[in-house]
Structure formats: structure tokens, C-alpha cells
């Protein structure tokens, strides 16, 4: 029993580490995530925090306000379009004069191509104070921070399936990702990266599967306030703009054109992915709780006890007529763990509202079961889990 407990504990730690450090996902896990996230399409229930956040959001769309700036690279020179920074400067100047400032501002626009209005724009951003600017890692692995005196955080994710699934908290102890930085500043969280995990306010996964409760459909249904930069300047007075931004979470970004990503719930704007990841952190989706640890541990303990002690009862089932078919033997032997682990993944999500990745370890138990079926008696004898089989007596020699 002690060996089974130790085996289950080690596998639980390995599972959490695998989830925390990896961007990998199996095809079957993608199917499972589609099933779990489809609850947002099938059911109309909504978390109170989501409702509150939708009411608090003010999305400033920069898709349709462009300007041309000079551009030159190794292949030629000319111009290229960037977000109209003159209009952005004018809008920020109005916001900065507001009696009540935004609660926080998320600036999801890369400032990587210079324009004539940059000095004025940066001055307004510095005046805004409670603002986070999205940035990226350079080819040399450093964080791109073109202007001093501003708070930068990474706005990048990795995927193996060309579909958004997971987001990280920390790149290292000096650089965090945008949602984590927002949670640090808004919620008072503090994390340090160690051994692939994030520690601070508890034990956290450094990479976690993100739900998408706030989506483009809510923008289209006018459940979230959305302004285009130019239209806001033309259609609203400065007083109306200042009244609207008061106490809001203001998000500047490209919501319709370039910064759009494939997800399990259709194409979604990159800035909304950042907001949803932040909500996931606030809801504890990345926190390793006693409940989450216990759910994974109990599955592995049950599977370990089965392989060590109860597997022989399967032989009674396998002697039935259905097992005589080769395909039935294959399905029963090698797909049982995958099916059970897949169903259990959904159950854990329903219990904890957290996503787990277990199918790699379903494959492990397939191999473990196979090895125990071939060498189980020898292994148990070596581990003293069962008495060694008695040695056969040599036949007596005739006189």
C-alpha cells in the first residue's frame, strides 16, 4: 500500500509539473477542451465576476485608425501602416484630464515602429500611471522595452495545435506576462518562478488552460462598450469621454483585424484573451489547491492499486466470449485507460472548474499494465509485495 501511495504521489507531482511547464496538448485533450468549453455555448449561466468585468470593460478598438510611417529593412524601403498615434495621443490627453481616472489601462499595442507623435504619446502614457503595455521577446530572448518609465509585460503564448489553449504567468522572476502583471497590480498577487511552478499566495501552475467566458459575441451584442478611436473623438465630447472612462478597465488594442486568434470557441481578439486569462487568475484557475491535488492523486492511486493488486480479476472478464475477438482484446486492454482518464478529466473540471491534462499518464498506465502482466510476479517478489514462487524440485534420478 505504501508503494502505491508513493507511486500515486510522484505521478501527481509529475502531472502538475507537466501542466505547468508545457505548451503541449494531445489531440484527445483538444477534443476534451472543446467539450468542457462548450458549456459557454450550451448554458446561459455566467459567473458574477464575468458579469461585473463586462460592465467595467471599455474596449478602444484601433483596427480602423491607421497612419503611414517610413519603413526600411534589408530588402527595401517605403511606408507601412501603424495605429494612428496622433489620435491615440489626443484621446489619452482627454482621459488624463478626467476628474476620475480609469481603474486600470491595458495597452495591447506594440510600439515598435517610430512615428512623429511618439514623444507626446509616451508623455501621456506616463501621466496615465496605472497602465500596462504589451510587449514581446526579441530574437535574443530579452524583453522589448523601447521607452523608460513604463510598465511592460509579455503578450505572447505558445501552442502546438495552432489554436489558443494555455497562457503563462511568468517568463522569469524579472518578466511576467500581461495577465499576471495585471493580477499583481490589481489583486496584490506576488509570484516567483521556481522548478517550473509559480509560488506566492500559494502554489500555482505557471501555464494553465484558459476559459473564454468573455468573447467577441458579447461585443457584437453590445454587452461590452466598444469605441473606435476616431469615432470616439468625433462623436463624444471630452466630458462624455471622461465620464465614461471613470473607474473602468480600459483596453486599447486591435479587436477586429490583425490581432485575432483561433480558439475552441471561434476566432477571438487577442486583447480579450488577455482579459480572460486575467479572470482565470482571479478565479484561481491556475492555483494548485488541495482539492485539485486530491482529485489527481485519487485517480492515480486507484489505477495503481488496480495494476498491482486487482488486475488478475480482469482475466475473469477477459475469458468471456467477447474477449476472444482480437479487436475486442485490443480495445479493452489499451483504450480503457484513455477513455477513463478522458471522462475523469471532464469530471474534475465540473468539480473544480480547472482543466487538467491526464492523457499522457493514461498512456503511461497502459505501458505499466503491460509490463506488470509480463513481469509482475518477479517485480512483486523483488519488492517483497508477494512471496517468491517456490522453486521446482528436481526430478529424482533413477538408480
CSV table of C-alpha atoms in Angstrom, one decimal:
chain,number,residue,atom,x,y,z
A,1,UNK,CA,0.0,0.0,0.0
A,2,UNK,CA,2.8,2.4,0.8
A,3,UNK,CA,4.4,1.8,-2.6
A,4,UNK,CA,1.0,2.5,-4.2
A,5,UNK,CA,0.7,5.8,-2.3
A,6,UNK,CA,4.2,6.8,-3.2
A,7,UNK,CA,3.7,5.9,-6.8
A,8,UNK,CA,0.4,8.0,-7.0
A,9,UNK,CA,2.1,10.9,-5.3
A,10,UNK,CA,5.0,11.0,-7.6
A,11,UNK,CA,2.7,10.8,-10.7
A,12,UNK,CA,0.5,13.6,-9.3
A,13,UNK,CA,3.6,15.9,-9.0
A,14,UNK,CA,4.8,14.9,-12.4
A,15,UNK,CA,1.3,15.7,-13.9
A,16,UNK,CA,1.2,19.1,-12.3
A,17,UNK,CA,4.8,19.8,-13.5
A,18,UNK,CA,3.8,18.7,-17.0
A,19,UNK,CA,0.8,21.0,-17.0
A,20,UNK,CA,2.8,23.9,-15.5
A,21,UNK,CA,5.8,23.9,-17.9
A,22,UNK,CA,4.4,22.7,-21.1
A,23,UNK,CA,2.5,24.0,-24.1
A,24,UNK,CA,1.9,20.5,-25.4
A,25,UNK,CA,-1.5,19.0,-25.9
A,26,UNK,CA,-2.6,15.7,-27.3
A,27,UNK,CA,-5.3,15.5,-30.0
A,28,UNK,CA,-7.6,13.8,-27.5
A,29,UNK,CA,-7.0,16.6,-25.0
A,30,UNK,CA,-8.0,19.1,-27.6
A,31,UNK,CA,-11.3,17.3,-28.0
A,32,UNK,CA,-11.9,17.3,-24.3
A,33,UNK,CA,-11.2,21.0,-24.0
A,34,UNK,CA,-13.7,21.6,-26.8
A,35,UNK,CA,-16.3,19.7,-24.7
A,36,UNK,CA,-15.6,21.5,-21.5
A,37,UNK,CA,-15.5,24.9,-23.0
A,38,UNK,CA,-18.7,24.3,-25.0
A,39,UNK,CA,-20.6,25.0,-21.7
A,40,UNK,CA,-20.4,28.6,-22.6
A,41,UNK,CA,-22.3,27.9,-25.7
A,42,UNK,CA,-24.8,25.4,-24.2
A,43,UNK,CA,-25.6,27.1,-20.9
A,44,UNK,CA,-26.6,30.7,-20.2
A,45,UNK,CA,-25.2,30.8,-16.7
A,46,UNK,CA,-22.4,33.4,-16.0
A,47,UNK,CA,-20.1,33.9,-13.1
A,48,UNK,CA,-20.7,37.2,-11.2
A,49,UNK,CA,-17.1,38.2,-11.8
A,50,UNK,CA,-17.6,37.9,-15.5
A,51,UNK,CA,-20.8,40.0,-15.5
A,52,UNK,CA,-19.0,42.6,-13.4
A,53,UNK,CA,-16.0,42.7,-15.7
A,54,UNK,CA,-18.1,43.0,-18.8
A,55,UNK,CA,-19.8,46.1,-17.3
A,56,UNK,CA,-16.4,47.5,-16.3
A,57,UNK,CA,-14.7,47.0,-19.6
A,58,UNK,CA,-14.2,49.8,-22.1
A,59,UNK,CA,-12.6,48.5,-25.3
A,60,UNK,CA,-10.8,51.0,-27.5
A,61,UNK,CA,-10.5,49.4,-31.0
A,62,UNK,CA,-7.6,50.6,-33.1
A,63,UNK,CA,-8.3,48.4,-36.1
A,64,UNK,CA,-9.6,51.2,-38.4
A,65,UNK,CA,-7.5,54.1,-37.4
A,66,UNK,CA,-4.1,53.9,-39.2
A,67,UNK,CA,-1.3,56.2,-40.3
A,68,UNK,CA,1.7,55.6,-42.6
A,69,UNK,CA,5.2,55.9,-41.3
A,70,UNK,CA,8.6,55.5,-43.1
A,71,UNK,CA,9.9,51.9,-43.1
A,72,UNK,CA,13.2,50.4,-44.2
A,73,UNK,CA,14.7,46.9,-43.9
A,74,UNK,CA,17.3,44.8,-45.8
A,75,UNK,CA,15.0,44.4,-48.8
A,76,UNK,CA,13.9,47.9,-49.4
A,77,UNK,CA,12.2,51.0,-48.0
A,78,UNK,CA,8.9,52.7,-48.2
A,79,UNK,CA,6.0,53.1,-45.7
A,80,UNK,CA,3.9,50.8,-43.6
A,81,UNK,CA,0.6,51.3,-41.6
A,82,UNK,CA,0.6,51.6,-37.8
A,83,UNK,CA,-2.1,52.7,-35.4
A,84,UNK,CA,-2.8,56.4,-35.7
A,85,UNK,CA,-0.7,57.7,-32.8
A,86,UNK,CA,-1.9,61.2,-33.2
A,87,UNK,CA,-5.5,60.2,-32.5
A,88,UNK,CA,-4.3,58.0,-29.6
A,89,UNK,CA,-2.4,60.9,-28.1
A,90,UNK,CA,-5.5,63.1,-28.4
A,91,UNK,CA,-7.7,60.5,-26.7
A,92,UNK,CA,-5.2,59.9,-23.9
A,93,UNK,CA,-4.9,63.6,-23.3
A,94,UNK,CA,-8.6,63.8,-22.7
A,95,UNK,CA,-8.5,60.8,-20.4
A,96,UNK,CA,-5.6,62.2,-18.4
A,97,UNK,CA,-7.6,65.4,-17.6
A,98,UNK,CA,-10.6,63.4,-16.3
A,99,UNK,CA,-11.6,64.0,-12.7
A,100,UNK,CA,-11.8,60.3,-12.1
A,101,UNK,CA,-9.2,58.2,-14.0
A,102,UNK,CA,-9.7,54.7,-15.3
A,103,UNK,CA,-9.2,52.0,-12.7
A,104,UNK,CA,-6.6,50.5,-15.0
A,105,UNK,CA,-5.5,50.6,-18.6
A,106,UNK,CA,-4.2,47.7,-20.7
A,107,UNK,CA,-2.3,48.9,-23.7
A,108,UNK,CA,-2.2,46.0,-26.1
A,109,UNK,CA,-0.4,47.8,-28.9
A,110,UNK,CA,3.3,47.2,-29.8
A,111,UNK,CA,5.2,50.5,-30.1
A,112,UNK,CA,7.9,49.0,-32.3
A,113,UNK,CA,7.8,51.4,-35.3
A,114,UNK,CA,8.6,55.1,-34.7
A,115,UNK,CA,6.2,57.9,-35.6
A,116,UNK,CA,6.4,61.8,-35.3
A,117,UNK,CA,3.9,61.7,-32.4
A,118,UNK,CA,5.7,59.2,-30.2
A,119,UNK,CA,7.2,61.7,-27.7
A,120,UNK,CA,3.7,63.2,-27.0
A,121,UNK,CA,2.1,59.8,-26.8
A,122,UNK,CA,4.7,58.4,-24.4
A,123,UNK,CA,4.3,61.5,-22.2
A,124,UNK,CA,0.5,60.9,-22.0
A,125,UNK,CA,1.1,57.2,-21.2
A,126,UNK,CA,3.5,58.1,-18.4
A,127,UNK,CA,0.9,60.6,-17.0
A,128,UNK,CA,-1.7,57.8,-17.0
A,129,UNK,CA,0.3,55.9,-14.4
A,130,UNK,CA,-1.9,52.8,-13.9
A,131,UNK,CA,-1.2,51.3,-17.3
A,132,UNK,CA,0.5,48.1,-18.6
A,133,UNK,CA,2.0,48.0,-22.1
A,134,UNK,CA,2.1,44.7,-24.1
A,135,UNK,CA,5.5,43.8,-25.5
A,136,UNK,CA,7.3,40.7,-26.7
A,137,UNK,CA,10.6,38.8,-26.6
A,138,UNK,CA,13.3,39.8,-29.0
A,139,UNK,CA,15.3,37.3,-31.0
A,140,UNK,CA,18.0,37.4,-28.3
A,141,UNK,CA,15.4,36.5,-25.6
A,142,UNK,CA,15.2,39.9,-24.0
A,143,UNK,CA,12.0,41.8,-23.2
A,144,UNK,CA,11.5,44.6,-25.7
A,145,UNK,CA,11.1,47.9,-23.7
A,146,UNK,CA,11.5,50.8,-26.1
A,147,UNK,CA,10.7,53.6,-23.6
A,148,UNK,CA,11.8,54.0,-20.0
A,149,UNK,CA,9.4,54.8,-17.2
A,150,UNK,CA,6.6,52.5,-18.3
A,151,UNK,CA,5.4,49.1,-17.1
A,152,UNK,CA,5.8,46.3,-19.8
A,153,UNK,CA,4.6,42.7,-19.8
A,154,UNK,CA,4.7,40.0,-22.3
A,155,UNK,CA,1.7,39.3,-24.6
A,156,UNK,CA,2.7,36.1,-26.2
A,157,UNK,CA,1.5,32.5,-26.0
A,158,UNK,CA,2.7,29.2,-27.5
A,159,UNK,CA,0.6,26.4,-28.9
A,160,UNK,CA,1.1,23.1,-30.6
A,161,UNK,CA,-2.2,22.9,-32.4
A,162,UNK,CA,-2.5,26.4,-33.9
A,163,UNK,CA,-5.4,27.0,-31.5
A,164,UNK,CA,-5.1,29.1,-28.3
A,165,UNK,CA,-5.2,26.9,-25.2
A,166,UNK,CA,-2.8,28.0,-22.5
A,167,UNK,CA,-1.2,31.1,-21.1
A,168,UNK,CA,1.7,31.6,-18.8
A,169,UNK,CA,2.2,33.7,-15.7
A,170,UNK,CA,5.9,34.3,-15.6
A,171,UNK,CA,8.7,34.3,-18.1
A,172,UNK,CA,11.3,34.6,-15.3
A,173,UNK,CA,11.4,36.3,-12.0
A,174,UNK,CA,12.0,39.7,-13.7
A,175,UNK,CA,9.5,39.4,-16.5
A,176,UNK,CA,5.8,38.4,-16.3
A,177,UNK,CA,3.0,38.1,-18.9
A,178,UNK,CA,0.3,40.7,-19.1
A,179,UNK,CA,-2.5,38.9,-17.2
A,180,UNK,CA,-0.1,38.0,-14.3
A,181,UNK,CA,1.1,41.6,-14.2
A,182,UNK,CA,-2.5,42.9,-14.1
A,183,UNK,CA,-3.3,40.4,-11.3
A,184,UNK,CA,-0.2,41.5,-9.4
A,185,UNK,CA,-1.2,45.2,-9.7
A,186,UNK,CA,-4.9,44.8,-9.2
A,187,UNK,CA,-5.2,41.9,-6.8
A,188,UNK,CA,-1.9,42.3,-4.9
A,189,UNK,CA,-0.6,38.9,-6.0
A,190,UNK,CA,3.1,38.2,-6.0
A,191,UNK,CA,4.7,35.2,-7.7
A,192,UNK,CA,8.2,33.8,-8.0
A,193,UNK,CA,9.1,31.1,-10.5
A,194,UNK,CA,10.8,28.0,-9.2
A,195,UNK,CA,11.1,24.4,-10.6
A,196,UNK,CA,8.6,25.2,-13.3
A,197,UNK,CA,5.9,26.5,-10.9
A,198,UNK,CA,4.8,29.9,-9.6
A,199,UNK,CA,4.9,30.4,-5.9
A,200,UNK,CA,3.4,33.3,-3.9
A,201,UNK,CA,-0.2,33.4,-2.5
A,202,UNK,CA,0.0,29.6,-2.7
A,203,UNK,CA,1.3,27.1,-5.2
A,204,UNK,CA,0.3,27.9,-8.9
A,205,UNK,CA,0.8,26.4,-12.3
A,206,UNK,CA,3.0,28.7,-14.4
A,207,UNK,CA,1.0,27.7,-17.5
A,208,UNK,CA,-2.7,26.9,-17.5
A,209,UNK,CA,-5.6,26.2,-19.8
A,210,UNK,CA,-7.7,29.4,-20.1
A,211,UNK,CA,-11.5,29.5,-20.3
A,212,UNK,CA,-13.1,32.2,-22.5
A,213,UNK,CA,-16.3,33.5,-20.8
A,214,UNK,CA,-15.9,36.9,-22.4
A,215,UNK,CA,-15.9,36.7,-26.2
A,216,UNK,CA,-16.5,38.7,-29.4
A,217,UNK,CA,-20.2,37.8,-29.4
A,218,UNK,CA,-20.6,40.0,-26.3
A,219,UNK,CA,-19.0,42.8,-28.2
A,220,UNK,CA,-21.4,42.3,-31.1
A,221,UNK,CA,-24.4,42.1,-28.7
A,222,UNK,CA,-23.4,45.4,-27.1
A,223,UNK,CA,-22.8,43.8,-23.7
A,224,UNK,CA,-19.4,45.5,-23.7
A,225,UNK,CA,-18.7,49.1,-24.5
A,226,UNK,CA,-16.6,49.3,-27.7
A,227,UNK,CA,-15.2,52.5,-29.2
A,228,UNK,CA,-13.2,53.1,-32.4
A,229,UNK,CA,-10.6,55.7,-31.7
A,230,UNK,CA,-11.5,58.1,-34.4
A,231,UNK,CA,-15.3,57.8,-33.8
A,232,UNK,CA,-14.9,58.4,-30.1
A,233,UNK,CA,-13.0,61.6,-30.8
A,234,UNK,CA,-15.6,62.7,-33.3
A,235,UNK,CA,-18.9,61.6,-31.6
A,236,UNK,CA,-18.3,62.3,-27.9
A,237,UNK,CA,-17.4,65.5,-26.1
A,238,UNK,CA,-14.3,65.4,-23.8
A,239,UNK,CA,-16.7,65.5,-20.8
A,240,UNK,CA,-18.6,62.4,-22.1
A,241,UNK,CA,-15.3,60.5,-22.7
A,242,UNK,CA,-14.1,61.4,-19.2
A,243,UNK,CA,-17.4,60.4,-17.6
A,244,UNK,CA,-17.3,57.0,-19.4
A,245,UNK,CA,-13.7,56.1,-18.6
A,246,UNK,CA,-14.1,56.8,-14.9
A,247,UNK,CA,-13.3,53.6,-12.9
A,248,UNK,CA,-13.2,51.4,-16.0
A,249,UNK,CA,-10.8,48.8,-17.1
A,250,UNK,CA,-9.8,50.4,-20.4
A,251,UNK,CA,-8.2,48.1,-23.1
A,252,UNK,CA,-6.6,49.5,-26.2
A,253,UNK,CA,-6.0,47.1,-29.0
A,254,UNK,CA,-6.8,45.7,-32.4
A,255,UNK,CA,-10.1,43.8,-31.9
A,256,UNK,CA,-11.2,43.1,-35.5
A,257,UNK,CA,-8.3,43.0,-38.0
A,258,UNK,CA,-4.8,41.8,-37.2
A,259,UNK,CA,-4.8,40.6,-33.6
A,260,UNK,CA,-7.3,37.8,-33.9
A,261,UNK,CA,-6.7,34.3,-32.8
A,262,UNK,CA,-8.2,30.9,-33.4
A,263,UNK,CA,-9.7,29.4,-30.2
A,264,UNK,CA,-12.0,26.5,-29.3
A,265,UNK,CA,-14.9,29.0,-29.3
A,266,UNK,CA,-14.1,30.5,-32.7
A,267,UNK,CA,-11.9,33.5,-33.6
A,268,UNK,CA,-11.3,35.9,-30.7
A,269,UNK,CA,-9.4,39.2,-30.3
A,270,UNK,CA,-6.1,39.0,-28.6
A,271,UNK,CA,-6.9,41.7,-26.0
A,272,UNK,CA,-9.9,39.6,-24.9
A,273,UNK,CA,-7.7,36.6,-24.5
A,274,UNK,CA,-5.6,38.7,-22.1
A,275,UNK,CA,-8.7,39.7,-20.1
A,276,UNK,CA,-10.0,36.2,-19.9
A,277,UNK,CA,-6.6,34.9,-18.7
A,278,UNK,CA,-6.6,37.6,-16.0
A,279,UNK,CA,-10.1,36.5,-15.0
A,280,UNK,CA,-8.8,32.9,-14.8
A,281,UNK,CA,-6.1,34.0,-12.4
A,282,UNK,CA,-8.6,35.9,-10.2
A,283,UNK,CA,-10.8,32.8,-10.1
A,284,UNK,CA,-7.9,30.6,-9.2
A,285,UNK,CA,-7.9,28.5,-12.4
A,286,UNK,CA,-4.1,28.2,-12.1
A,287,UNK,CA,-3.9,27.6,-8.4
A,288,UNK,CA,-2.9,24.1,-7.2
A,289,UNK,CA,-5.5,23.5,-4.4
A,290,UNK,CA,-5.8,20.6,-2.1
A,291,UNK,CA,-9.0,19.6,-4.0
A,292,UNK,CA,-7.2,19.6,-7.4
A,293,UNK,CA,-4.2,17.7,-6.0
A,294,UNK,CA,-6.6,15.2,-4.3
A,295,UNK,CA,-8.6,14.6,-7.5
A,296,UNK,CA,-5.5,13.7,-9.5
A,297,UNK,CA,-3.9,11.7,-6.7
A,298,UNK,CA,-7.0,9.6,-6.1
A,299,UNK,CA,-7.2,8.6,-9.8
A,300,UNK,CA,-3.6,7.5,-9.8
A,301,UNK,CA,-3.9,5.7,-6.6
A,302,UNK,CA,-6.9,3.7,-7.9
A,303,UNK,CA,-5.2,2.9,-11.1
A,304,UNK,CA,-2.0,1.9,-9.3
A,305,UNK,CA,-3.9,-0.4,-6.9
A,306,UNK,CA,-5.7,-1.9,-9.8
A,307,UNK,CA,-2.5,-2.7,-11.7
A,308,UNK,CA,-0.7,-4.0,-8.6
A,309,UNK,CA,-3.5,-6.0,-6.9
A,310,UNK,CA,-6.7,-6.2,-8.9
A,311,UNK,CA,-5.6,-6.8,-12.4
A,312,UNK,CA,-5.9,-10.5,-12.1
A,313,UNK,CA,-9.7,-10.1,-11.8
A,314,UNK,CA,-9.7,-8.8,-15.3
A,315,UNK,CA,-8.8,-12.3,-16.5
A,316,UNK,CA,-12.2,-13.5,-15.5
A,317,UNK,CA,-13.8,-10.8,-17.7
A,318,UNK,CA,-11.4,-11.5,-20.5
A,319,UNK,CA,-12.4,-15.2,-20.6
A,320,UNK,CA,-15.8,-14.1,-21.8
A,321,UNK,CA,-16.8,-14.7,-25.4
A,322,UNK,CA,-16.3,-11.0,-26.4
A,323,UNK,CA,-12.7,-11.1,-25.5
A,324,UNK,CA,-12.0,-13.9,-28.0
A,325,UNK,CA,-12.2,-11.3,-30.8
A,326,UNK,CA,-8.8,-9.7,-31.3
A,327,UNK,CA,-10.2,-6.2,-31.8
A,328,UNK,CA,-12.1,-6.5,-28.5
A,329,UNK,CA,-8.9,-7.6,-26.7
A,330,UNK,CA,-7.1,-4.6,-28.1
A,331,UNK,CA,-9.8,-2.1,-27.2
A,332,UNK,CA,-10.3,-3.5,-23.7
A,333,UNK,CA,-6.6,-3.6,-22.9
A,334,UNK,CA,-5.3,-0.4,-24.4
A,335,UNK,CA,-8.1,2.1,-24.7
A,336,UNK,CA,-9.7,1.6,-21.3
A,337,UNK,CA,-7.2,3.9,-19.5
A,338,UNK,CA,-7.6,6.6,-22.2
A,339,UNK,CA,-11.4,6.5,-22.0
A,340,UNK,CA,-11.5,6.5,-18.2
A,341,UNK,CA,-8.9,9.3,-17.9
A,342,UNK,CA,-10.7,11.4,-20.5
A,343,UNK,CA,-14.1,11.1,-18.7
A,344,UNK,CA,-12.3,11.8,-15.4
A,345,UNK,CA,-10.8,15.0,-16.9
A,346,UNK,CA,-14.3,16.3,-17.6
A,347,UNK,CA,-15.4,15.3,-14.0
A,348,UNK,CA,-12.5,17.2,-12.5
A,349,UNK,CA,-13.4,20.2,-14.5
A,350,UNK,CA,-17.0,20.0,-13.3
A,351,UNK,CA,-15.8,19.7,-9.7
A,352,UNK,CA,-13.0,22.2,-9.6
A,353,UNK,CA,-13.6,24.4,-12.7
A,354,UNK,CA,-10.0,23.7,-13.5
A,355,UNK,CA,-8.6,22.0,-16.6
A,356,UNK,CA,-6.2,19.0,-16.1
A,357,UNK,CA,-4.1,17.1,-18.7
A,358,UNK,CA,-4.1,13.4,-17.9
A,359,UNK,CA,-3.8,11.5,-21.2
A,360,UNK,CA,-0.1,11.3,-21.2
A,361,UNK,CA,-0.4,9.4,-18.0
A,362,UNK,CA,-3.1,7.2,-19.4
A,363,UNK,CA,-0.5,6.1,-21.9
A,364,UNK,CA,1.9,5.5,-19.0
A,365,UNK,CA,-0.6,3.2,-17.3
A,366,UNK,CA,-1.0,1.3,-20.5
A,367,UNK,CA,2.7,0.6,-20.5
A,368,UNK,CA,2.8,0.0,-16.8
A,369,UNK,CA,-0.1,-2.5,-17.0
A,370,UNK,CA,1.6,-4.4,-19.9
A,371,UNK,CA,4.9,-4.7,-18.0
A,372,UNK,CA,3.2,-5.9,-14.9
A,373,UNK,CA,1.3,-8.5,-16.8
A,374,UNK,CA,4.6,-9.9,-18.1
A,375,UNK,CA,6.9,-9.4,-15.2
A,376,UNK,CA,4.5,-8.7,-12.3
A,377,UNK,CA,5.4,-11.7,-10.2
A,378,UNK,CA,9.1,-11.1,-10.5
A,379,UNK,CA,8.6,-7.4,-9.6
A,380,UNK,CA,6.4,-8.1,-6.7
A,381,UNK,CA,8.8,-10.7,-5.4
A,382,UNK,CA,11.7,-8.3,-5.7
A,383,UNK,CA,9.7,-5.6,-3.9
A,384,UNK,CA,8.5,-8.1,-1.3
A,385,UNK,CA,4.9,-7.4,-2.2
A,386,UNK,CA,4.3,-11.1,-2.7
A,387,UNK,CA,6.2,-14.2,-1.7
A,388,UNK,CA,8.6,-15.6,-4.2
A,389,UNK,CA,7.3,-18.5,-6.2
A,390,UNK,CA,8.6,-21.8,-4.7
A,391,UNK,CA,11.5,-23.4,-6.6
A,392,UNK,CA,10.6,-26.5,-8.5
A,393,UNK,CA,12.1,-29.7,-7.1
A,394,UNK,CA,14.5,-31.5,-9.5
A,395,UNK,CA,13.0,-34.9,-10.6
A,396,UNK,CA,14.5,-37.9,-8.8
A,397,UNK,CA,17.2,-39.8,-10.7
A,398,UNK,CA,16.6,-43.5,-11.1
A,399,UNK,CA,19.1,-45.8,-9.5
